[in-house]
Tab-separated table of C-alpha atoms and ligand atoms in Angstrom:
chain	number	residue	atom	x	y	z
A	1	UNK	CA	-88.404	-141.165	43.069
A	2	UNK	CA	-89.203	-138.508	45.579
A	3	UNK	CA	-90.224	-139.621	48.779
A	4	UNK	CA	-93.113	-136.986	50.225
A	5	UNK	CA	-94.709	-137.109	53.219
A	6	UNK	CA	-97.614	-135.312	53.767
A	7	UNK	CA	-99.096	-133.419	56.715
A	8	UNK	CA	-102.468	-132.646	57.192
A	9	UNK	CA	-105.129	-131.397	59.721
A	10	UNK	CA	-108.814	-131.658	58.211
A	11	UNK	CA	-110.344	-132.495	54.826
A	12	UNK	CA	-107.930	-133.279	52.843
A	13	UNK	CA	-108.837	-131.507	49.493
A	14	UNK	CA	-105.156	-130.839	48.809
A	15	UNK	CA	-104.164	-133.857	49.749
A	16	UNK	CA	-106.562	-135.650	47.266
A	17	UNK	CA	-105.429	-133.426	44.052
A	18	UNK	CA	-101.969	-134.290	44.730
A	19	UNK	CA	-103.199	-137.942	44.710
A	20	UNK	CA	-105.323	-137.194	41.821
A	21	UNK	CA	-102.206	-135.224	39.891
A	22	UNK	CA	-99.786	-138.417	40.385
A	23	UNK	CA	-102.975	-140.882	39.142
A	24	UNK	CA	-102.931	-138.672	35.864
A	25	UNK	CA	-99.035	-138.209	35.392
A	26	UNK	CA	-98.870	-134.150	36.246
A	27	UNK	CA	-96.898	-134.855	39.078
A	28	UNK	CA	-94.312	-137.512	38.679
A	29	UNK	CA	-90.805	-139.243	39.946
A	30	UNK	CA	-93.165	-138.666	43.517
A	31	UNK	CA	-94.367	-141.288	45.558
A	32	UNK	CA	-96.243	-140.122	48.662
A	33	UNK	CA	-94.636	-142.473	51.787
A	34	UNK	CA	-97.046	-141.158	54.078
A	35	UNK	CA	-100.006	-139.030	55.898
A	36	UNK	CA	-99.739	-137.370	59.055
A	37	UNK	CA	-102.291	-135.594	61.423
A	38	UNK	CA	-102.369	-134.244	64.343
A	39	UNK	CA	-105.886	-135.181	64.057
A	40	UNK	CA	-107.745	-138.291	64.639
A	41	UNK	CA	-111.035	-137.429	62.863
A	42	UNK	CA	-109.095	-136.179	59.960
A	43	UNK	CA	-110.954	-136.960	56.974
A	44	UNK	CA	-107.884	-136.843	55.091
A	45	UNK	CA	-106.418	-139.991	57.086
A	46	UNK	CA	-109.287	-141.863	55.717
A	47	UNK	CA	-108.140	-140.437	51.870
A	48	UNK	CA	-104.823	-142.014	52.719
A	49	UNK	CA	-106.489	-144.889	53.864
A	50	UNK	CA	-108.530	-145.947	51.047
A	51	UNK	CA	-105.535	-145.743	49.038
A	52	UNK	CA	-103.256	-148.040	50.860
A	53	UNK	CA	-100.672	-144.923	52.389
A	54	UNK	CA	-99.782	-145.283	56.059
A	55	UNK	CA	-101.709	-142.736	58.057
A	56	UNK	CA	-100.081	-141.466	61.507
A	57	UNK	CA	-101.908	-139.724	64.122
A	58	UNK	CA	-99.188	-137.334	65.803
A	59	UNK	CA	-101.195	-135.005	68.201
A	60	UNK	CA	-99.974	-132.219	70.707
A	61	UNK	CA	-102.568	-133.146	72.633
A	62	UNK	CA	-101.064	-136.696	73.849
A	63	UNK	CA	-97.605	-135.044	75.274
A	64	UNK	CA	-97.078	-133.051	78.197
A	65	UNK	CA	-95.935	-130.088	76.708
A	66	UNK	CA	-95.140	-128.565	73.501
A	67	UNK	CA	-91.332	-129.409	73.630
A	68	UNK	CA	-92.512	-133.550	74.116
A	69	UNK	CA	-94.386	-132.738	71.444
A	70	UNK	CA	-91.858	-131.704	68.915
A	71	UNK	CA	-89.457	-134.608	69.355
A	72	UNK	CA	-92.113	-137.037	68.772
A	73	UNK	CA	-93.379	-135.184	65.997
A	74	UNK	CA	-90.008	-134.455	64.427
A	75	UNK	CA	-88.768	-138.531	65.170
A	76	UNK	CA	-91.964	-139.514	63.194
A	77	UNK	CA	-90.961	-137.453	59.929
A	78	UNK	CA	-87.381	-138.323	60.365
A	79	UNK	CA	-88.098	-142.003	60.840
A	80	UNK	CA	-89.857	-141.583	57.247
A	81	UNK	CA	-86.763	-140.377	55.646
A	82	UNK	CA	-88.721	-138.016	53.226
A	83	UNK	CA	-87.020	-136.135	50.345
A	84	UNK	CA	-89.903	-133.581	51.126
A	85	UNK	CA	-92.348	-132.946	53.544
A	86	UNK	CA	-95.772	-131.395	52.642
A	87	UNK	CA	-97.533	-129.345	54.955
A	88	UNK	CA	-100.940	-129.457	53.027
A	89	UNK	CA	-103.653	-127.609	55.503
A	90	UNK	CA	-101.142	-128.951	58.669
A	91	UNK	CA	-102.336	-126.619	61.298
A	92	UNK	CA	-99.792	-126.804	63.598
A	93	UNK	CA	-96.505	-124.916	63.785
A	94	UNK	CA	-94.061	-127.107	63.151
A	95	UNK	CA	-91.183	-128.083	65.330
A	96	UNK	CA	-88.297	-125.352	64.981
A	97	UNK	CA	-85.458	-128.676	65.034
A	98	UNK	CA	-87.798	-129.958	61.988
A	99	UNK	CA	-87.286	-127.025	60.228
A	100	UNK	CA	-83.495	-127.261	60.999
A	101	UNK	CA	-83.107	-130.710	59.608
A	102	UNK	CA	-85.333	-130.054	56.406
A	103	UNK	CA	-84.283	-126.423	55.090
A	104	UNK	CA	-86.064	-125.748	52.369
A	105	UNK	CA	-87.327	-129.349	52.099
A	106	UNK	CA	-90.550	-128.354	53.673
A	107	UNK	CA	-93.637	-126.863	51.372
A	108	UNK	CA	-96.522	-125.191	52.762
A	109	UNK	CA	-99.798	-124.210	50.834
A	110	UNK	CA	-101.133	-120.852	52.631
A	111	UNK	CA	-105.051	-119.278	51.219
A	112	UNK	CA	-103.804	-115.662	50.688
A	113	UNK	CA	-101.409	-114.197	48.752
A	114	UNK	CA	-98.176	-113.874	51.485
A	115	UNK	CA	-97.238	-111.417	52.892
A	116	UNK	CA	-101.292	-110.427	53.151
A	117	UNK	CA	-103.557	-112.248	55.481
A	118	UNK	CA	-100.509	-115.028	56.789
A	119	UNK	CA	-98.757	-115.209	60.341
A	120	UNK	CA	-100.480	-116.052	63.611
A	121	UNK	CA	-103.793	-116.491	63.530
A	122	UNK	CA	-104.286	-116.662	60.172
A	123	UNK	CA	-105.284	-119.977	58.847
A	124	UNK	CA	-108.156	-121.978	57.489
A	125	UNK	CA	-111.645	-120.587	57.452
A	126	UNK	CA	-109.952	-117.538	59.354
A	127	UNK	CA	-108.007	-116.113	56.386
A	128	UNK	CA	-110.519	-116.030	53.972
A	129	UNK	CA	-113.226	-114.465	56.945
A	130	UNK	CA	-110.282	-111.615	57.651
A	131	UNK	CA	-110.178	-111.336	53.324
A	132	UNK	CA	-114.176	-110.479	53.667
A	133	UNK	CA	-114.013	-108.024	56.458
A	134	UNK	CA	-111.159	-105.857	55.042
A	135	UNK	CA	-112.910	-105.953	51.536
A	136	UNK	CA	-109.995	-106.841	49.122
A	137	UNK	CA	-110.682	-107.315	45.479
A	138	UNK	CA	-108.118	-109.920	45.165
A	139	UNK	CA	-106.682	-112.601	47.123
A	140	UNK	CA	-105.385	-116.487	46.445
A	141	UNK	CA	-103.571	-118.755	47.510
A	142	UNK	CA	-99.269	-119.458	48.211
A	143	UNK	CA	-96.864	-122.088	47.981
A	144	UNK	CA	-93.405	-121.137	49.823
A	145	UNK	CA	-90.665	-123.672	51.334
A	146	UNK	CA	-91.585	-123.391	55.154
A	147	UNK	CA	-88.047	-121.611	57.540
A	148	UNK	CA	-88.235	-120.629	61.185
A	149	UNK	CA	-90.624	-118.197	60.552
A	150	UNK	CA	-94.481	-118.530	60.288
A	151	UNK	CA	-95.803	-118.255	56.725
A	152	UNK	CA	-92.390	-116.625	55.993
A	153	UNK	CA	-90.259	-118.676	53.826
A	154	UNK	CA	-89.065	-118.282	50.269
A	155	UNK	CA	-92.081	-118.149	47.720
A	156	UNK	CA	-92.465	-120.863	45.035
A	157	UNK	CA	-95.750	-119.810	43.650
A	158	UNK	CA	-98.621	-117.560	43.876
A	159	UNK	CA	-102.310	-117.695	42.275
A	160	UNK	CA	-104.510	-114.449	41.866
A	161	UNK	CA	-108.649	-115.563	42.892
A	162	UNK	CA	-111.318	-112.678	42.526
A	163	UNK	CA	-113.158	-111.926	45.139
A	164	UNK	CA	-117.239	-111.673	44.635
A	165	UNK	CA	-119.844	-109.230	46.379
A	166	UNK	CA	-121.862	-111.691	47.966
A	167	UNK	CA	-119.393	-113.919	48.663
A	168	UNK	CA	-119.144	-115.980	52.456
A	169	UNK	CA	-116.184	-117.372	54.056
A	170	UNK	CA	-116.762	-120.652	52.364
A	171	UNK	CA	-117.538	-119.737	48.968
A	172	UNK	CA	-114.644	-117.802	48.796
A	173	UNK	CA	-112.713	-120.566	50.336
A	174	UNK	CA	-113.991	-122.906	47.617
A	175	UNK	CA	-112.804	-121.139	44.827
A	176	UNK	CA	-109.845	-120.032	46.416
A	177	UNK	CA	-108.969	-124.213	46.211
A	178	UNK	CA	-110.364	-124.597	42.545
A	179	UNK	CA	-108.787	-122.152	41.071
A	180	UNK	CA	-105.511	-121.809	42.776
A	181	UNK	CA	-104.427	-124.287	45.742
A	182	UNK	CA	-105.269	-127.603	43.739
A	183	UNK	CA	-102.994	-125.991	40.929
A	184	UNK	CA	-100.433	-125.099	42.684
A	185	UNK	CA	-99.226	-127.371	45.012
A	186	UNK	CA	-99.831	-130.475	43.293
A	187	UNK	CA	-97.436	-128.050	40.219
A	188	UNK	CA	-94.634	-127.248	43.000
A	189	UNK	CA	-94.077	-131.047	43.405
A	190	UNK	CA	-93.885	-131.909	40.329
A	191	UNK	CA	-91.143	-129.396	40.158
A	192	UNK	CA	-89.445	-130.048	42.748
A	193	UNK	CA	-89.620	-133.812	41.955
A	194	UNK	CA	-88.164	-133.224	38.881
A	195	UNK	CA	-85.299	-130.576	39.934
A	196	UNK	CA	-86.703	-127.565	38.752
A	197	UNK	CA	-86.609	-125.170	41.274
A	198	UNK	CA	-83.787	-123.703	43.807
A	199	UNK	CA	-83.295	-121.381	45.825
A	200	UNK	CA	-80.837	-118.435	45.743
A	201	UNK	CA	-80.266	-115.615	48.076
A	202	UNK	CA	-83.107	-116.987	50.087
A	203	UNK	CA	-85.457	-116.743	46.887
A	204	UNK	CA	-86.624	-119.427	44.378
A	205	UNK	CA	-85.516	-119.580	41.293
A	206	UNK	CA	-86.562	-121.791	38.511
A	207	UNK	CA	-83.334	-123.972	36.975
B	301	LIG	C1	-106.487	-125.105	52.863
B	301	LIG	O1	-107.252	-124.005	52.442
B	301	LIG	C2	-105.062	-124.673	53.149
B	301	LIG	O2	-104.602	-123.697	52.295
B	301	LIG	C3	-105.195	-124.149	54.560
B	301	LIG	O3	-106.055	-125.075	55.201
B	301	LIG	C4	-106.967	-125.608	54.225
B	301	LIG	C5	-106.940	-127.115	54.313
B	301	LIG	O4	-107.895	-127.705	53.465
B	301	LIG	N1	-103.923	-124.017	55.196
B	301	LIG	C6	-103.621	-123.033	56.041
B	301	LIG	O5	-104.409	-122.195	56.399
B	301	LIG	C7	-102.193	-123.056	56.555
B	301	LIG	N2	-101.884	-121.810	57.205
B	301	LIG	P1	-107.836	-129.234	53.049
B	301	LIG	O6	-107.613	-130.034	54.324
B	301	LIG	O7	-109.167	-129.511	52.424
B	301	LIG	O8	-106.675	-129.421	52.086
């Protein structure tokens, strides 16, 4: 059984389909250990809550400096002893020594298709507002395992969305989860569970 611990910042969406994927048996062998945030009000701690997972709060905001920070953050996940660690909508960087100790055992979903509209500054709400002003056609989301880099690691999985005329920030956002993030996240840990994907030559490859 893989043990996956999941990181999250806000709502939660992803967070629920993966719950809602085990319930129905399209993710299996995974059993989700527990929810981190580096925010209290997190709706998605309350998810985790209602279903009985241990919720952590792990905030920069309670350690003197980003460094403090880190160690704390990267004792809590080790402490866990995850087989993965899920960075669904975790909007934080995460701690270079984390990303040391779990090479390529760390998934991140992103809302464009990388290498477009990723990197610094780009998350949440932002991407799909920076999608709107430079007028692309297409855009969707990305699963990749998470290196050093920001939104730069080895690509698992990418889903095309359509972009509408009169679309806003949010309804692009929404469809951008319904028709690609809730897929494909909850469909990269099911493989992974099950031993289906590796990576070669710093590129994934399905085995
Ligand atoms: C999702 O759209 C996710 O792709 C994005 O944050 C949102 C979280 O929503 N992540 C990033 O931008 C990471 N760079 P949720 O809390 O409802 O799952």
């Amino acid at each position: 059984m893989l043990r996956a611990a999941v990181c999250v910042s806000g709502g939660g969406t992803n967070l629920q389909a993966i719950l809602d994927s085990i319930d129905v048996g399209a993710v299996t062998n995974t059993e989700i250990v527990a929810v981190i945030s580096n925010n209290r009000g997190a709706k998605a701690l309350a998810r985790a809550e209602s279903r009985g997972i241990l919720g952590l709060v792990v905030s920069p905001k309670d350690y003197p400096d980003r460094e403090a920070f880190n160690e704390a953050f990267t004792e809590k996940l080790c402490g866990l002893a995850p087989d993965l660690i899920v960075l669904a909508g975790f909007l934080v960087k995460i701690p270079p020594q984390l990303v040391t100790r779990f090479g390529n055992r760390i998934v991140n979903i992103h809302p464009s298709l990388i290498p477009s509209f990723c990197g610094v500054g780009y998350y949440g709400l932002k991407v799909h507002e920076k999608v709107l002003e430079r007028g692309v056609k297409i855009t969707g989301a990305t699963v990749h395992f998470v290196n050093e880099g920001m939104d730069e690691g080895p690509i698992i999985s990418q889903q095309a969305v359509r972009v509408e005329e009169d679309d806003t920030p949010e309804t692009l956002q929404r469809r951008v989860m319904e028709q690609a993030e809730w897929i494909l996240l909850p469909k990269a840990i099911d493989d992974i569970a099950n031993g289906r994907l590796a990576v070669v030559d710093g590129k994934v490859r399905r085995v």
